[in-house]
Amino acid sequence: MRAGGGGIVVRFTLNGREVEVTTRPNATLLDLLRNELKILSVRRGCETGECGMCTVLVDGLPVRSCLMLAPQVDGRSVTTVEGVGDPERLHPVQEAFVEAGAVQCGFCTPAMVLTAKALLDRDPNPDERTVKEAILGVLCRCTGYAKIVRAVRLAAERVAGGVRE
Amino acid sequence: MLPEFEYHRPASLEEAVRLLSELGPDAKVIAGGTDLVVKMRAGLVSPRHVVDLSRLTEIRFIRDEGDRLKIGAGTTLWEIENSREVARGVPVLREAVEEMASWHVKTTATIGGNLCNASPAADAAPPLMVHDATLVVVGPEGRREVPIGEFFTGPGQTVLGVGEILAEVVVPKMRRGQGAAFEKLTVREGALSIASAAALVEISGGRFVDARVALGAVAPTPIRALKVERALKGRPATREILRSASREAKADIKPITDVRGSREYREEMSVVLVRRALERAVERAGGAWA
Ligand SMILES: Cc1cc2nc3c(=O)[nH]c(=O)nc-3n(C[C@H](O)[C@H](O)[C@H](O)COP(=O)(O)OP(=O)(O)OC[C@H]3O[C@@H](n4cnc5c(N)ncnc54)[C@H](O)[C@@H]3O)c2cc1C
Ligand code: FES
Ligand code: FES
């Protein structure tokens, strides 16, 4: 396939729904999600791969959406925090973040929640070191990380304890 | 938004090579984009055409072939970190990859991208150099093999010509009696190397029958430390010999001063990193100090 300066059609699954958007080939996945699809939980931070604010899950794994070209997600599955739980029924990770007080300004929270979910999906009982390694790619300017680590481990206990899917 | 370009997604390696030779020097390939997109945004490169290799399953594999491992250039660092074949056959590569970037970057970043970007600080290079890896390149002229020691020609420069793609990395596996280790100096976990060193030794009868050392971020390309190697080979495996050989590292390197560290600091730390890598390699080789 080939696409020039005009437009390019990208079809992918976004939070479980099929979407088809026309975008520019030089749009990043971050541009596509924020500008075209108005998903503002995906933050625009450094845009150089350093901060992790733009984290989304692609086929279940965390990626930097600022470094991925929009056409690269064609045919793949993208999850933003909107696809994790909902206001009436929070995901255990979200519940744990609230309970542990792991949210201050909230700028990093969508990226942290997605990272934690991706981690627990592959390792339901991570030790502290594993949690720290997983969130190392997401900068938080407020919390000092201690409460975030606690929240992820609390969520792990609940998920492992079969509290709720 | 990035500068404008045309996007191409070839369905096979063959199509990618054909496309690249048609498009000429104005085209760049993209794999994970974790180097390329950063450079495009900074205006350091502005290709008119971007050719996407990220879907080519043909170059995404890890195959165990007895005494060697074949790793497709499109294999992600995350796949390498989690590969049992790599952990067993080339543990020093796994060690280096573990210390690179973050999970979020490694899920898309590829080993081919790390090598072809040709940063002097490319962390996959020193481990592959001490393993004497061979790079398989495909291009309009067919297929050729390049020893990794001949691949890098300068910062950001390789022997790859127009239309050529790195397809796979062939790595001889560690043998019994060998041990290897990687050391990285950085400001914090997941950041680029200020300096790095990989060592692989083979000890028999209390002597270094083989010793290979490579360094990153201390010369225009990742390099082998041949003077260090010469000071070890054939000599008794003692801590004293190891220490004095490590000091030869200063004569092997050509560091510069940049935001991550000064020339002097890199010189001193290269000696320390080489010594530490060698000591751990010896211990892993069976710990047979003479
Ligand atoms: C936050 C962050 C942290 C990082 N930390 C580290 C680190 O600790 N250590 C380290 O070494 N690097 C690090 N990097 C750099 C980068 O992630 C790696 O070099 C990565 O392996 C590049 O792979 P890629 O697939 O993303 O390459 P891309 O960006 O897609 O490509 C890089 C270059 O190689 C070319 N290329 C790619 N594949 C091929 C191929 N098969 N054949 C020919 N040419 C090809 C491209 O045209 C481009 O010029 C970091 C980057 C970021 C953003
Ligand atoms: S905005 Fe993508 S890593 Fe900072
Ligand atoms: S809560 Fe403010 S950046 Fe993390």
Coordinates of C-alpha atoms and ligand atoms in Angstrom, one line a residue:
Chain A
M1 CA 0.0 0.0 0.0
R2 CA 1.0 3.6 -0.6
A3 CA -0.3 7.0 0.5
G4 CA 0.8 10.5 -0.2
G5 CA 0.2 14.0 1.0
G6 CA -3.6 13.8 0.8
G7 CA -5.2 11.3 3.1
I8 CA -4.8 7.7 4.2
V9 CA -7.5 5.5 5.5
V10 CA -6.6 3.6 8.7
R11 CA -8.9 0.9 10.1
F12 CA -8.3 -0.5 13.5
T13 CA -10.1 -1.5 16.7
L14 CA -10.3 1.2 19.3
N15 CA -11.4 0.1 22.8
G16 CA -13.2 -2.9 21.2
R17 CA -15.0 -1.0 18.4
E18 CA -14.0 -1.0 14.8
V19 CA -13.1 2.5 13.6
E20 CA -12.1 3.8 10.2
V21 CA -10.5 7.3 9.9
T22 CA -8.9 9.2 7.2
T23 CA -5.8 10.9 8.3
R24 CA -2.5 12.1 7.0
P25 CA 0.4 9.7 6.5
N26 CA 2.6 11.9 8.6
A27 CA 0.2 11.9 11.6
T28 CA 1.5 10.0 14.6
L29 CA -0.9 7.7 16.5
L30 CA -1.0 10.4 19.1
D31 CA -2.1 13.0 16.5
L32 CA -4.7 10.6 15.3
L33 CA -6.2 9.9 18.7
R34 CA -6.1 13.5 20.0
N35 CA -6.8 15.5 16.9
E36 CA -9.1 13.3 14.8
L37 CA -10.7 11.1 17.5
K38 CA -10.6 13.7 20.4
I39 CA -9.4 11.2 22.9
L40 CA -7.7 13.7 25.2
S41 CA -6.7 11.2 27.9
V42 CA -3.8 10.4 25.7
R43 CA -1.5 13.3 26.6
R44 CA 0.8 15.2 24.5
G45 CA 4.0 15.5 26.5
C46 CA 7.6 15.6 25.2
E47 CA 6.8 13.9 21.9
T48 CA 10.4 12.5 21.9
G49 CA 9.7 9.2 23.6
E50 CA 11.0 10.3 27.0
C51 CA 8.0 10.9 29.3
G52 CA 5.4 8.2 28.5
M53 CA 2.4 10.5 28.8
C54 CA 1.2 9.4 25.4
T55 CA 1.0 5.7 26.4
V56 CA -1.7 3.5 24.8
L57 CA -1.9 -0.3 24.5
V58 CA -1.4 -1.8 21.0
D59 CA -2.5 -5.5 21.0
G60 CA -2.3 -5.4 24.8
L61 CA 1.3 -4.0 25.1
P62 CA 2.2 -0.4 26.1
V63 CA 3.7 1.8 23.4
R64 CA 4.7 5.4 22.9
S65 CA 1.9 6.8 20.6
C66 CA 4.1 9.8 19.8
L67 CA 6.6 7.6 18.1
M68 CA 4.3 5.5 16.1
L69 CA 2.9 6.5 12.7
A70 CA -0.9 6.4 12.5
P71 CA -0.9 4.1 9.5
Q72 CA 1.2 1.6 11.6
V73 CA -1.9 0.7 13.7
D74 CA -3.9 -0.4 10.6
G75 CA -5.6 -3.7 11.5
R76 CA -4.4 -3.7 15.1
S77 CA -6.2 -3.2 18.4
V78 CA -5.7 0.0 20.4
T79 CA -6.7 0.5 24.0
T80 CA -6.9 3.9 25.8
V81 CA -8.0 4.4 29.4
E82 CA -11.6 4.8 28.1
G83 CA -11.4 1.1 27.3
V84 CA -10.5 0.2 30.8
G85 CA -13.5 0.0 33.1
D86 CA -16.2 2.7 33.1
P87 CA -17.3 5.3 35.7
E88 CA -19.9 3.0 37.2
R89 CA -17.7 -0.1 37.2
L90 CA -14.1 0.8 37.6
H91 CA -11.4 -1.7 36.7
P92 CA -9.6 -3.0 39.8
V93 CA -6.5 -1.0 38.8
Q94 CA -8.6 2.2 38.8
E95 CA -10.2 1.4 42.1
A96 CA -6.8 0.8 43.6
F97 CA -5.4 4.1 42.3
V98 CA -8.3 5.9 44.0
E99 CA -8.0 4.0 47.2
A100 CA -4.2 4.3 47.5
G101 CA -4.3 8.0 46.7
A102 CA -2.1 7.4 43.7
V103 CA -3.5 10.3 41.8
Q104 CA -2.5 13.9 42.3
C105 CA -2.7 16.2 39.2
G106 CA -3.8 13.3 37.1
F107 CA -1.7 14.1 34.1
C108 CA 0.1 10.8 34.1
T109 CA -2.8 8.7 35.4
P110 CA -4.2 7.3 32.1
A111 CA -0.6 6.2 31.2
M112 CA 0.0 4.7 34.6
V113 CA -3.4 2.8 34.6
L114 CA -2.8 1.4 31.1
T115 CA 0.7 0.3 32.0
A116 CA -0.5 -1.3 35.2
K117 CA -3.3 -3.1 33.4
A118 CA -0.9 -4.4 30.7
L119 CA 1.5 -5.6 33.5
L120 CA -1.2 -7.4 35.5
D121 CA -2.6 -9.0 32.3
R122 CA 0.7 -10.8 31.8
D123 CA 1.9 -11.1 35.4
P124 CA -1.0 -11.2 37.9
N125 CA 1.3 -11.1 40.9
P126 CA 4.3 -8.8 40.2
D127 CA 6.8 -8.1 42.9
E128 CA 7.8 -4.5 43.8
R129 CA 10.8 -4.6 41.5
T130 CA 8.7 -5.7 38.5
V131 CA 6.2 -3.0 39.1
K132 CA 8.9 -0.4 39.3
E133 CA 10.5 -1.6 36.1
A134 CA 7.1 -1.6 34.3
I135 CA 6.3 2.0 35.3
L136 CA 9.8 3.3 34.7
G137 CA 8.7 4.5 31.3
V138 CA 6.1 6.8 32.6
L139 CA 7.1 10.0 34.4
C140 CA 5.1 11.3 37.3
R141 CA 5.9 14.8 38.5
C142 CA 3.7 14.7 41.6
T143 CA 3.4 11.5 43.6
G144 CA 6.9 10.3 44.1
Y145 CA 5.8 6.9 42.8
A146 CA 5.4 5.2 46.2
K147 CA 1.6 5.4 46.1
I148 CA 1.5 4.3 42.5
V149 CA 3.5 1.2 43.3
R150 CA 1.3 0.5 46.3
A151 CA -1.8 0.9 44.1
V152 CA -0.6 -1.6 41.5
R153 CA 0.2 -4.1 44.1
L154 CA -3.2 -3.6 45.8
A155 CA -4.8 -4.1 42.4
A156 CA -2.8 -7.3 42.0
E157 CA -4.0 -8.6 45.3
R158 CA -7.6 -8.0 44.3
V159 CA -7.3 -9.4 40.8
A160 CA -5.5 -12.5 42.1
G161 CA -8.1 -12.7 44.9
G162 CA -10.8 -12.9 42.3
V163 CA -12.5 -9.7 43.5
R164 CA -13.5 -8.7 40.0
E165 CA -12.4 -9.2 36.4
Chain B
M1 CA 2.6 16.9 13.1
L2 CA 5.8 15.5 11.5
P3 CA 7.2 16.9 8.2
E4 CA 5.3 15.5 5.2
F5 CA 6.2 12.3 3.5
E6 CA 4.7 9.5 1.5
Y7 CA 4.0 6.3 3.4
H8 CA 4.6 2.9 1.9
R9 CA 3.8 -0.5 3.4
P10 CA 5.4 -3.3 1.3
A11 CA 3.9 -6.8 1.8
S12 CA 7.3 -8.6 1.5
L13 CA 11.0 -8.1 2.0
E14 CA 11.4 -8.4 -1.8
E15 CA 8.8 -5.7 -2.4
A16 CA 10.5 -3.5 0.2
V17 CA 13.9 -3.8 -1.6
R18 CA 12.4 -3.1 -5.0
L19 CA 10.5 -0.1 -3.6
L20 CA 13.6 1.3 -1.9
S21 CA 15.7 1.0 -5.0
E22 CA 13.0 2.8 -7.1
L23 CA 12.6 5.6 -4.5
G24 CA 16.4 6.1 -4.1
P25 CA 18.1 8.1 -1.4
D26 CA 15.0 10.1 -0.4
A27 CA 13.5 7.1 1.2
K28 CA 13.9 5.8 4.8
V29 CA 12.7 2.6 6.3
I30 CA 10.8 2.7 9.6
A31 CA 10.6 -0.2 12.0
G32 CA 9.7 0.8 15.6
G33 CA 10.3 4.5 14.8
T34 CA 11.8 5.1 18.2
D35 CA 14.9 6.6 16.7
L36 CA 13.6 7.7 13.3
V37 CA 10.5 9.6 14.5
V38 CA 12.5 11.4 17.1
K39 CA 15.0 12.5 14.4
M40 CA 12.2 13.5 12.0
R41 CA 10.6 15.6 14.7
A42 CA 13.9 17.3 15.5
G43 CA 14.3 18.1 11.8
L44 CA 17.5 16.0 11.6
V45 CA 16.2 13.8 8.8
S46 CA 13.3 14.6 6.5
P47 CA 12.7 11.7 4.1
R48 CA 10.2 12.2 1.2
H49 CA 9.3 8.5 1.5
V50 CA 8.9 6.3 4.5
V51 CA 8.8 2.6 4.0
D52 CA 7.3 0.6 6.8
L53 CA 8.9 -2.7 7.7
S54 CA 7.0 -3.2 11.0
R55 CA 4.6 -5.7 9.5
L56 CA 7.2 -7.9 7.8
T57 CA 6.9 -11.2 9.7
E58 CA 9.7 -12.6 7.4
I59 CA 12.3 -10.5 9.4
R60 CA 10.7 -11.1 12.8
F61 CA 11.9 -14.3 14.4
I62 CA 14.3 -15.9 16.8
R63 CA 15.6 -19.3 15.5
D64 CA 17.9 -21.7 17.3
E65 CA 20.1 -23.4 14.7
G66 CA 22.3 -25.6 16.9
D67 CA 25.6 -23.7 17.5
R68 CA 24.1 -20.3 16.4
L69 CA 21.0 -18.1 16.8
K70 CA 19.4 -16.3 14.0
I71 CA 17.5 -13.1 15.0
G72 CA 15.4 -11.3 12.4
A73 CA 16.1 -7.6 12.2
G74 CA 12.5 -6.8 12.8
T75 CA 12.4 -8.6 16.2
T76 CA 11.5 -6.2 19.0
L77 CA 13.7 -5.7 22.0
W78 CA 10.8 -6.9 24.1
E79 CA 10.7 -10.2 22.2
I80 CA 14.5 -10.5 22.7
E81 CA 14.3 -9.8 26.4
N82 CA 11.7 -12.5 26.8
S83 CA 13.3 -15.1 24.6
R84 CA 14.4 -18.3 26.2
E85 CA 16.7 -19.0 23.2
V86 CA 18.5 -15.7 23.7
A87 CA 18.7 -16.1 27.5
R88 CA 20.4 -19.5 26.9
G89 CA 22.5 -18.9 23.8
V90 CA 23.4 -15.2 24.0
P91 CA 22.8 -14.2 27.6
V92 CA 25.0 -11.1 27.3
L93 CA 22.6 -9.7 24.6
R94 CA 19.7 -10.2 26.9
E95 CA 21.5 -8.5 29.7
A96 CA 22.1 -5.4 27.5
V97 CA 18.5 -5.3 26.2
E98 CA 17.2 -5.6 29.8
E99 CA 19.0 -2.3 30.6
M100 CA 17.8 -0.5 27.5
A101 CA 15.0 2.1 27.4
S102 CA 11.7 1.2 29.0
W103 CA 9.0 -1.5 28.4
H104 CA 7.0 1.0 26.4
V105 CA 9.9 1.7 24.0
K106 CA 11.0 -2.0 23.7
T107 CA 7.6 -3.2 22.6
T108 CA 8.1 -1.5 19.3
A109 CA 11.9 -0.8 19.0
T110 CA 13.8 -3.4 17.0
I111 CA 17.3 -4.9 17.1
G112 CA 17.7 -4.0 13.4
G113 CA 16.7 -0.3 14.1
N114 CA 19.2 -0.2 17.0
L115 CA 22.1 -1.4 14.7
C116 CA 21.1 0.6 11.5
N117 CA 20.6 3.8 13.5
A118 CA 24.3 3.3 14.2
S119 CA 24.5 5.4 17.3
P120 CA 28.0 5.0 19.0
A121 CA 25.9 4.2 22.1
A122 CA 23.7 1.5 20.5
D123 CA 23.6 -1.0 23.4
A124 CA 22.9 -4.1 21.3
A125 CA 26.2 -3.6 19.4
P126 CA 28.9 -4.5 22.1
P127 CA 27.3 -7.8 23.0
L128 CA 27.0 -8.8 19.3
M129 CA 30.6 -7.7 18.7
V130 CA 32.0 -10.0 21.4
H131 CA 29.9 -12.8 19.9
D132 CA 31.4 -12.1 16.4
A133 CA 27.9 -11.8 15.0
T134 CA 27.3 -11.6 11.2
L135 CA 24.7 -9.3 9.7
V136 CA 22.7 -10.5 6.7
V137 CA 21.9 -7.7 4.3
V138 CA 19.5 -7.9 1.4
G139 CA 19.4 -5.5 -1.5
P140 CA 18.9 -5.0 -5.2
E141 CA 22.1 -6.9 -5.8
G142 CA 21.0 -9.9 -3.7
R143 CA 22.2 -11.0 -0.3
R144 CA 25.5 -10.3 1.4
E145 CA 27.0 -11.0 4.8
V146 CA 28.8 -8.3 6.8
P147 CA 30.8 -9.1 10.0
I148 CA 29.4 -6.7 12.7
G149 CA 32.9 -5.3 13.1
E150 CA 32.7 -3.9 9.6
F151 CA 29.1 -2.7 9.7
F152 CA 29.5 0.7 11.4
T153 CA 31.5 3.4 9.5
G154 CA 30.8 6.5 11.7
P155 CA 28.2 8.1 13.9
G156 CA 24.8 7.3 12.2
Q157 CA 26.7 5.7 9.3
T158 CA 26.8 2.1 8.1
V159 CA 27.9 0.2 5.1
L160 CA 24.3 -0.2 3.9
G161 CA 23.8 1.2 0.4
V162 CA 20.6 2.6 -1.2
G163 CA 17.9 -0.1 -1.3
E164 CA 19.7 -2.3 1.2
I165 CA 17.9 -3.7 4.3
L166 CA 19.3 -5.5 7.3
A167 CA 17.4 -8.8 7.3
E168 CA 18.9 -10.8 10.1
V169 CA 21.6 -11.1 12.7
V170 CA 23.5 -14.5 13.0
V171 CA 25.0 -15.0 16.4
P172 CA 27.3 -17.9 17.4
K173 CA 26.1 -19.1 20.7
M174 CA 28.1 -19.2 24.0
R175 CA 30.0 -22.4 24.4
R176 CA 30.9 -24.4 27.5
G177 CA 33.9 -22.8 29.2
Q178 CA 32.9 -19.3 28.0
G179 CA 31.4 -16.5 30.1
A180 CA 30.2 -13.1 29.1
A181 CA 28.9 -9.9 30.8
F182 CA 27.7 -6.4 29.9
E183 CA 28.2 -3.2 31.9
K184 CA 26.4 0.1 31.3
L185 CA 27.0 3.5 32.8
T186 CA 24.0 5.8 32.7
V187 CA 22.5 8.6 34.6
R188 CA 19.4 6.5 35.4
E189 CA 17.9 3.2 34.5
G190 CA 16.6 3.1 30.9
A191 CA 18.7 6.1 29.7
L192 CA 21.3 6.1 27.0
S193 CA 24.8 4.9 27.8
I194 CA 27.5 7.3 28.9
A195 CA 29.8 4.3 28.2
S196 CA 29.2 0.6 28.0
A197 CA 31.3 -2.5 27.8
A198 CA 30.8 -6.2 26.9
A199 CA 33.2 -9.0 27.5
L200 CA 33.4 -12.6 26.6
V201 CA 36.2 -14.9 27.8
E202 CA 37.1 -18.5 27.5
I203 CA 39.3 -20.0 30.2
S204 CA 41.1 -23.3 30.0
G205 CA 43.9 -24.7 32.1
G206 CA 43.9 -21.4 34.1
R207 CA 44.5 -19.3 31.0
F208 CA 42.6 -16.9 28.8
V209 CA 42.4 -18.9 25.6
D210 CA 40.0 -16.3 24.2
A211 CA 39.1 -12.8 25.3
R212 CA 36.9 -10.4 23.4
V213 CA 35.9 -6.9 24.6
A214 CA 33.8 -4.3 23.0
L215 CA 32.8 -0.8 24.1
G216 CA 30.0 1.6 23.3
A217 CA 29.7 5.4 23.4
V218 CA 33.4 6.0 23.6
A219 CA 34.4 6.3 19.9
P220 CA 32.6 7.3 16.6
T221 CA 31.2 3.7 16.4
P222 CA 30.9 0.8 18.9
I223 CA 34.4 -0.7 18.9
R224 CA 36.4 -3.8 19.8
A225 CA 39.1 -3.2 22.4
L226 CA 41.9 -5.0 20.6
K227 CA 44.7 -3.9 22.9
V228 CA 42.8 -5.2 26.0
E229 CA 42.2 -8.4 24.2
R230 CA 45.9 -8.8 23.3
A231 CA 46.9 -8.2 26.9
L232 CA 44.8 -11.1 28.0
K233 CA 45.0 -13.8 25.3
G234 CA 47.2 -16.7 26.3
R235 CA 48.0 -15.3 29.7
P236 CA 47.1 -16.7 33.1
A237 CA 43.6 -15.8 34.3
T238 CA 44.6 -13.8 37.4
R239 CA 43.0 -10.7 38.8
E240 CA 46.3 -8.8 38.3
I241 CA 46.5 -9.5 34.6
L242 CA 42.9 -8.7 34.2
R243 CA 43.4 -5.4 35.9
S244 CA 46.4 -4.3 34.0
A245 CA 44.8 -5.4 30.7
S246 CA 41.7 -3.3 31.5
R247 CA 43.9 -0.2 31.6
E248 CA 44.7 -0.7 28.0
A249 CA 41.1 0.3 27.2
K250 CA 42.2 4.0 27.3
A251 CA 44.4 3.3 24.3
D252 CA 41.6 1.6 22.4
I253 CA 39.0 4.3 22.6
K254 CA 38.5 7.8 21.3
P255 CA 35.8 9.4 23.4
I256 CA 34.3 12.9 23.1
T257 CA 32.8 15.3 25.5
D258 CA 29.0 15.7 25.2
V259 CA 25.9 16.3 27.4
R260 CA 26.2 12.9 28.9
G261 CA 29.8 13.0 30.0
S262 CA 33.3 14.4 29.4
R263 CA 36.1 12.8 27.5
E264 CA 38.1 12.4 30.7
Y265 CA 35.3 10.8 32.6
R266 CA 34.6 8.3 29.7
E267 CA 38.3 7.4 29.6
E268 CA 38.4 6.6 33.3
M269 CA 35.1 4.8 33.4
S270 CA 35.9 2.7 30.3
V271 CA 38.7 1.1 32.3
V272 CA 36.3 0.4 35.2
L273 CA 33.6 -0.9 33.0
V274 CA 36.0 -3.2 31.1
R275 CA 37.4 -4.5 34.4
R276 CA 33.9 -5.2 35.8
A277 CA 32.7 -6.9 32.6
L278 CA 35.8 -9.1 32.5
E279 CA 35.6 -10.0 36.1
R280 CA 32.0 -11.1 35.8
A281 CA 32.7 -12.9 32.6
V282 CA 35.4 -14.9 34.2
E283 CA 33.1 -15.8 37.1
R284 CA 30.5 -16.9 34.7
A285 CA 33.0 -18.9 32.7
G286 CA 33.4 -21.1 35.8
G287 CA 35.2 -18.8 38.1
A288 CA 38.5 -20.5 37.5
W289 CA 40.9 -17.8 38.6
A290 CA 44.5 -19.0 38.2
Ligands
LIG1 C1 13.1 7.0 25.6 C2 14.1 6.2 24.7 C3 15.1 5.5 25.4 C4 16.0 4.8 24.6 N1 17.0 4.1 25.3 C5 17.9 3.4 24.6 C6 19.0 2.7 25.2 O1 19.0 2.6 26.5 N2 19.9 2.1 24.5 C7 19.9 2.2 23.1 O2 20.8 1.6 22.5 N3 18.9 2.8 22.4 C8 18.0 3.4 23.1 N4 17.0 4.2 22.5 C9 17.0 4.2 21.0 C10 16.1 3.3 20.2 O3 15.0 3.0 21.0 C11 16.8 2.0 19.8 O4 17.9 2.3 19.0 C12 15.9 1.1 19.0 O5 16.4 -0.2 18.9 C13 15.7 1.6 17.5 O6 14.8 0.6 16.8 P1 13.6 1.0 16.0 O7 13.0 -0.2 15.4 O8 12.7 1.9 16.7 O9 14.3 1.9 14.8 P2 13.7 3.0 13.8 O10 13.6 4.3 14.5 O11 12.5 2.5 13.1 O12 14.9 3.0 12.8 C14 16.2 3.5 13.2 C15 17.1 3.7 11.9 O13 17.4 2.4 11.4 C16 16.9 2.3 10.1 N5 16.4 0.9 10.0 C17 15.5 0.3 10.8 N6 15.4 -1.0 10.5 C18 16.2 -1.2 9.5 C19 16.5 -2.4 8.7 N7 15.9 -3.6 9.0 N8 17.3 -2.3 7.6 C20 17.9 -1.1 7.3 N9 17.7 0.1 8.0 C21 16.8 0.0 9.1 C22 15.9 3.4 9.9 O14 15.8 3.8 8.6 C23 16.4 4.5 10.8 O15 17.4 5.2 10.1 C24 16.0 4.8 23.2 C25 15.0 5.6 22.6 C26 14.0 6.3 23.3 C27 13.0 7.0 22.6
FES2 S1 4.7 12.4 24.6 FE1 5.2 10.4 24.0 S2 6.8 9.9 25.3 FE2 6.4 12.0 25.9
FES3 S1 -0.1 12.7 39.3 FE1 0.7 14.5 38.4 S2 2.1 13.7 37.0 FE2 1.5 12.0 38.1

